[in-house]
Coordinates of C-alpha atoms and ligand atoms in Angstrom, one line a residue:
M1 CA 17.1 -35.6 15.9
P2 CA 20.1 -33.8 14.8
I3 CA 19.7 -30.3 12.9
Y4 CA 22.3 -29.3 10.5
E5 CA 22.8 -26.1 8.9
Y6 CA 24.0 -25.8 5.3
R7 CA 25.0 -23.1 3.3
C8 CA 24.2 -23.0 -0.4
R9 CA 27.3 -22.6 -2.5
K10 CA 25.3 -20.7 -5.4
C11 CA 23.2 -18.2 -3.7
G12 CA 24.9 -18.3 -0.1
R13 CA 21.8 -18.6 1.9
I14 CA 21.8 -20.5 5.2
F15 CA 19.2 -23.1 5.9
E16 CA 18.6 -25.9 8.3
K17 CA 17.9 -29.2 7.7
I18 CA 16.7 -32.2 10.2
Q19 CA 18.8 -35.1 8.7
K20 CA 18.3 -38.6 9.5
I21 CA 21.5 -40.4 9.4
E22 CA 20.5 -43.1 7.0
E23 CA 19.5 -40.6 4.6
G24 CA 22.8 -39.1 3.9
G25 CA 23.4 -35.5 2.9
D26 CA 23.9 -35.8 -1.0
S27 CA 20.4 -35.5 -2.1
L28 CA 19.9 -32.0 -0.3
E29 CA 18.9 -29.1 -2.4
C30 CA 18.9 -25.4 -1.7
P31 CA 15.4 -24.4 -0.8
Y32 CA 15.8 -21.3 -2.3
C33 CA 17.5 -21.9 -5.6
G34 CA 17.6 -25.6 -6.2
E35 CA 21.2 -26.0 -6.1
R36 CA 22.5 -29.1 -5.0
R37 CA 25.2 -30.2 -2.6
P38 CA 25.1 -27.4 -0.1
E39 CA 28.1 -26.8 2.3
K40 CA 27.7 -28.2 5.7
I41 CA 28.4 -25.8 8.5
L42 CA 28.3 -25.8 12.3
S43 CA 25.1 -26.2 13.9
S44 CA 23.9 -23.4 16.1
F45 CA 23.8 -25.7 19.1
C46 CA 27.4 -24.3 19.9
S47 CA 26.3 -20.8 20.1
F48 CA 28.1 -18.4 17.7
K49 CA 26.9 -15.6 20.0
G50 CA 29.4 -16.7 22.8
S51 CA 27.3 -15.6 25.8
E52 CA 27.5 -19.0 27.5
P53 CA 30.2 -21.8 26.7
S54 CA 28.3 -25.1 26.5
S55 CA 29.9 -28.0 28.2
S56 CA 28.1 -30.2 25.6
C57 CA 30.2 -28.5 22.6
G58 CA 33.3 -30.4 23.7
S59 CA 35.2 -27.1 24.5
G60 CA 37.9 -27.4 21.9
S61 CA 38.4 -31.3 22.1
T62 CA 36.6 -31.8 18.7
R63 CA 37.4 -29.5 15.9
F64 CA 37.2 -29.5 12.1
T65 CA 39.8 -31.3 10.4
Ligands
ZN101 ZN1 20.7 -21.5 -3.0

């Protein structure tokens, strides 16, 4: 099951949500302040820390548009 990370536009906190595809993302709320429509950010599956490049991350073939 995919886990997505979101950043609240209001308080700036980052939180993770396990998101079922059929639920969509528009009903999300910040767990800290209740602000809706958080900004989706990259999953930590592709490590920010950069210690080991993961072949499953697509290595540059897929990018944000
Ligand atoms: Zn918030």
